[in-house]
Coordinates of C-alpha atoms in Angstrom, one line a residue:
I1 CA -118.5 73.1 33.3
D2 CA -116.2 73.2 30.3
A3 CA -114.9 69.7 31.0
A4 CA -118.4 68.3 31.1
H5 CA -119.3 70.0 27.9
H6 CA -116.3 68.7 26.1
A7 CA -117.0 65.2 27.4
G8 CA -120.4 65.3 25.7
G9 CA -122.4 66.8 28.6
G10 CA -123.3 65.9 32.1
V11 CA -124.1 67.1 35.6
V12 CA -121.8 69.5 37.4
N13 CA -122.5 69.4 41.2
V14 CA -121.9 72.4 43.5
E15 CA -121.4 71.1 47.0
P16 CA -122.6 72.7 50.2
G17 CA -120.8 75.9 51.3
C18 CA -120.6 79.5 50.2
H19 CA -118.7 79.8 47.0
V20 CA -117.8 83.4 46.1
I21 CA -117.5 83.6 42.3
T22 CA -117.5 85.9 39.3
T23 CA -119.1 84.9 36.0
L24 CA -119.9 81.2 35.2
F25 CA -120.5 80.4 31.6
L26 CA -122.9 77.4 31.0
R27 CA -122.3 75.2 28.0
S28 CA -124.5 73.0 25.9
G29 CA -125.4 69.7 27.4
V30 CA -124.5 70.7 30.9
E31 CA -126.7 70.7 34.0
L32 CA -125.5 72.9 36.9
H33 CA -126.8 71.3 40.1
L34 CA -126.8 73.2 43.3
Q35 CA -126.9 70.8 46.2
R36 CA -128.9 71.8 49.3
G37 CA -126.7 74.1 51.3
A38 CA -124.7 75.3 48.3
V39 CA -124.5 79.1 47.7
L40 CA -123.0 80.8 44.7
Q41 CA -122.5 84.4 45.8
A42 CA -121.5 87.3 43.6
H43 CA -118.0 88.6 44.1
P44 CA -118.1 92.3 45.2
D45 CA -115.3 93.4 42.8
L46 CA -116.7 94.0 39.3
S47 CA -113.2 94.5 37.9
R48 CA -112.8 90.7 38.2
Y49 CA -115.8 90.0 36.0
P50 CA -115.6 89.6 32.2
R51 CA -117.6 92.1 30.2
C52 CA -120.4 90.6 28.1
A53 CA -122.0 92.2 25.1
A54 CA -125.6 93.5 25.7
A55 CA -128.1 91.3 24.0
A56 CA -131.2 93.3 24.8
D57 CA -132.0 97.0 24.4
N58 CA -132.7 98.1 27.9
K59 CA -131.1 100.7 30.2
D60 CA -131.1 98.3 33.2
Q61 CA -128.8 95.8 31.5
S62 CA -125.2 95.9 32.5
P63 CA -122.2 94.0 30.9
Y64 CA -121.7 92.0 34.1
H65 CA -123.6 88.8 35.1
L66 CA -123.1 85.9 37.5
I67 CA -124.3 83.1 35.3
V68 CA -124.4 83.4 31.5
A69 CA -125.5 81.0 28.8
E70 CA -125.3 82.1 25.1
D71 CA -126.2 80.0 22.1
C72 CA -126.5 76.8 24.2
E73 CA -128.8 73.8 23.8
N74 CA -130.0 71.4 26.4
I75 CA -128.9 73.2 29.6
A76 CA -130.2 73.3 33.1
I77 CA -129.8 74.9 36.5
T78 CA -131.3 72.7 39.2
G79 CA -131.2 71.8 42.9
D80 CA -132.1 73.2 46.3
G81 CA -129.1 75.6 46.5
I82 CA -129.0 79.3 46.3
I83 CA -127.7 81.9 43.8
D84 CA -127.0 85.1 45.8
G85 CA -126.4 88.4 44.1
N86 CA -124.9 90.2 47.1
D87 CA -127.1 93.2 46.3
M88 CA -126.0 95.7 49.0
V89 CA -122.3 95.8 47.9
F90 CA -123.4 97.3 44.6
W91 CA -125.9 99.9 46.0
K92 CA -125.9 103.0 48.1
P93 CA -128.8 104.4 50.1
C94 CA -130.6 107.5 48.7
A95 CA -130.0 110.6 50.8
S96 CA -133.7 111.6 50.9
P97 CA -137.1 110.4 49.6
D98 CA -136.7 113.1 46.9
E99 CA -134.0 110.9 45.3
Y100 CA -136.0 107.6 45.4
P101 CA -136.0 106.1 41.9
Y102 CA -139.6 106.1 40.6
G103 CA -140.6 107.3 44.0
I104 CA -140.3 103.8 45.4
F105 CA -136.8 102.4 45.6
R106 CA -134.6 103.6 48.5
F107 CA -131.3 102.6 47.0
T108 CA -129.4 103.6 43.8
V109 CA -126.5 101.8 42.0
R110 CA -123.0 102.9 43.1
D111 CA -121.5 102.5 39.7
Q112 CA -122.3 99.2 37.9
R113 CA -123.8 96.0 39.1
P114 CA -124.4 92.5 37.8
S115 CA -127.7 92.8 35.9
P116 CA -129.3 90.5 35.0
L117 CA -127.8 88.2 37.5
V118 CA -128.7 85.1 35.4
E119 CA -128.5 85.9 31.7
L120 CA -129.7 83.3 29.1
V121 CA -129.4 84.4 25.5
R122 CA -130.4 82.5 22.3
C123 CA -130.6 79.2 24.1
R124 CA -132.9 76.2 23.3
D125 CA -134.2 73.4 25.6
V126 CA -133.6 75.1 28.9
R127 CA -134.7 73.7 32.3
L128 CA -134.5 75.8 35.5
A129 CA -135.9 74.1 38.6
G130 CA -135.9 74.2 42.3
F131 CA -133.2 76.7 43.3
T132 CA -133.4 80.0 45.1
L133 CA -132.3 83.3 43.5
R134 CA -131.9 86.0 46.1
A135 CA -130.4 89.5 46.6
S136 CA -130.1 90.3 43.0
P137 CA -128.6 93.8 42.6
G138 CA -130.6 94.3 39.4
W139 CA -132.7 92.0 37.2
G140 CA -132.8 88.4 38.6
L141 CA -133.5 85.9 35.8
H142 CA -133.5 87.1 32.2
V143 CA -134.5 84.8 29.4
F144 CA -133.8 86.5 26.1
D145 CA -134.4 85.1 22.6
C146 CA -134.7 81.6 23.8
D147 CA -136.9 78.6 22.8
Q148 CA -138.5 75.8 24.8
V149 CA -137.8 77.0 28.3
S150 CA -139.2 75.5 31.5
V151 CA -139.0 77.5 34.8
T152 CA -140.5 75.5 37.7
G153 CA -140.3 75.7 41.5
L154 CA -138.0 78.7 41.8
T155 CA -137.9 80.9 44.9
V156 CA -137.0 84.5 44.1
R157 CA -136.3 87.0 46.8
G158 CA -135.3 90.6 46.0
H159 CA -135.0 93.6 48.3
P160 CA -138.4 95.3 48.4
Y161 CA -136.8 98.8 47.9
G162 CA -133.9 97.8 45.7
P163 CA -133.5 99.4 42.2
N164 CA -134.9 97.4 39.4
T165 CA -134.9 94.0 41.2
D166 CA -137.2 92.3 38.7
G167 CA -137.7 88.6 39.5
I168 CA -138.3 86.6 36.3
G169 CA -138.1 88.4 32.9
I170 CA -139.2 86.6 29.7
N171 CA -137.9 88.7 26.8
G172 CA -138.4 87.9 23.1
S173 CA -138.6 84.2 23.9
R174 CA -141.0 81.4 22.7
D175 CA -142.6 78.3 24.2
V176 CA -141.9 79.2 27.8
R177 CA -143.6 77.7 30.8
V178 CA -143.3 79.3 34.3
A179 CA -145.0 77.3 37.0
H180 CA -145.0 76.8 40.8
C181 CA -142.6 79.7 41.5
D182 CA -142.6 81.9 44.6
V183 CA -141.4 85.4 43.8
D184 CA -141.2 88.4 46.1
T185 CA -139.3 91.4 44.7
G186 CA -139.1 95.2 44.7
D187 CA -139.7 95.6 41.0
D188 CA -141.8 93.4 38.6
A189 CA -142.2 89.8 39.8
I190 CA -142.9 88.1 36.5
I191 CA -142.7 90.3 33.4
I192 CA -143.0 89.6 29.6
K193 CA -141.1 91.9 27.3
A194 CA -139.9 92.3 23.7
T195 CA -137.3 95.0 24.1
N196 CA -135.7 94.7 20.6
A197 CA -137.5 95.6 17.4
D198 CA -137.2 92.1 15.9
S199 CA -137.9 90.2 19.1
R200 CA -141.0 88.0 19.7
S201 CA -142.4 86.7 23.0
E202 CA -144.9 84.0 22.0
R203 CA -146.6 81.1 23.6
V204 CA -145.8 81.8 27.2
T205 CA -147.7 80.4 30.1
V206 CA -147.4 81.5 33.8
T207 CA -149.4 79.3 36.2
N208 CA -149.6 78.4 39.9
C209 CA -147.3 81.0 41.2
V210 CA -147.3 83.1 44.4
L211 CA -146.2 86.6 43.9
A212 CA -145.4 89.9 45.7
S213 CA -144.0 93.1 44.3
N214 CA -143.7 96.8 44.8
C215 CA -144.4 97.2 41.1
A216 CA -146.3 94.7 38.8
A217 CA -147.0 91.2 39.9
L218 CA -148.0 89.8 36.5
G219 CA -147.0 92.1 33.7
I220 CA -146.5 92.8 30.0
G221 CA -144.1 95.6 29.1
A222 CA -143.5 98.4 29.6
D223 CA -140.8 98.1 27.0
V224 CA -142.4 96.3 24.1
V225 CA -140.8 97.3 20.9
G226 CA -141.3 94.0 19.1
V227 CA -144.2 91.6 19.5
V228 CA -145.8 89.9 22.6
R229 CA -148.6 87.5 21.8
D230 CA -150.3 84.3 22.9
L231 CA -149.9 84.5 26.6
V232 CA -151.8 82.8 29.4
F233 CA -151.5 83.8 33.1
S234 CA -153.6 81.5 35.3
N235 CA -154.2 80.4 38.9
C236 CA -151.7 82.7 40.5
V237 CA -151.9 84.3 44.0
V238 CA -150.7 87.9 44.5
K239 CA -150.0 88.7 48.1
K240 CA -149.2 92.4 47.4
S241 CA -148.4 94.6 44.5
L242 CA -148.6 98.1 43.2
R243 CA -150.2 96.6 40.0
M244 CA -151.6 93.1 40.2
I245 CA -152.0 93.0 36.4
Q246 CA -150.0 95.2 34.0
V247 CA -150.3 95.7 30.3
E248 CA -148.1 98.8 29.7
M249 CA -146.3 100.0 26.6
W250 CA -143.8 102.8 26.3
F251 CA -143.1 102.1 22.6
T252 CA -145.1 101.2 19.4
G253 CA -144.8 97.5 19.6
T254 CA -147.6 94.9 19.5
V255 CA -149.4 93.0 22.3
E256 CA -152.2 90.6 21.3
R257 CA -154.0 87.6 22.6
A258 CA -153.1 87.7 26.3
I259 CA -155.4 86.0 28.9
F260 CA -155.3 86.6 32.6
A261 CA -157.5 83.9 34.3

């Protein structure tokens, strides 16, 4: 990835096979292409991961991630391969239903976990297409303070009773299009947030997606401290959910001009 970036950009191909890794850092001008049969799996030993500074104010963030892009332009993750979070190595089962987080999830975090699994921060011109993101031990894909983002054709599979296994989170980002994704998770499937006071999620469209969740399928919040506005959710199928449509606010932020059609 670094070599492609220093050469002016290009495509980095991940060949078929299971590749156990710690954090990969994307660079401007680079497309990470996961060939069919390629699996990038999270290493179970967090001591081998670099610590990253938290960009968003949220308790479910950790300093560990599998793929990170910060302050990048013109980046992409594409292909028919798989990003695997190796969820169970970071969890332990609850001793009884009385300990279930939120009364739903049957596992808790052992100590720390990679969350979000894919963390994009302050990037521009982002393309995510085709790959599968599965077994995330926390949040799956987190797009924070980014501009001009296209998320198309992703398959997201999270454990139905895993703790905080959100699928696709758009947080304080602008001009984002999510389309033709298939998301089945324990926590929110596709969620729009603005967790920081100065953050703005604006001009976001979610269309032609198939969703399932033990929480919200299509949602805004609950942690909106900044501004969420000008959203359109359209032509989506919800197979199951606790809440098909969510507009929920725990804080005194702003939500305006949102259409569910």
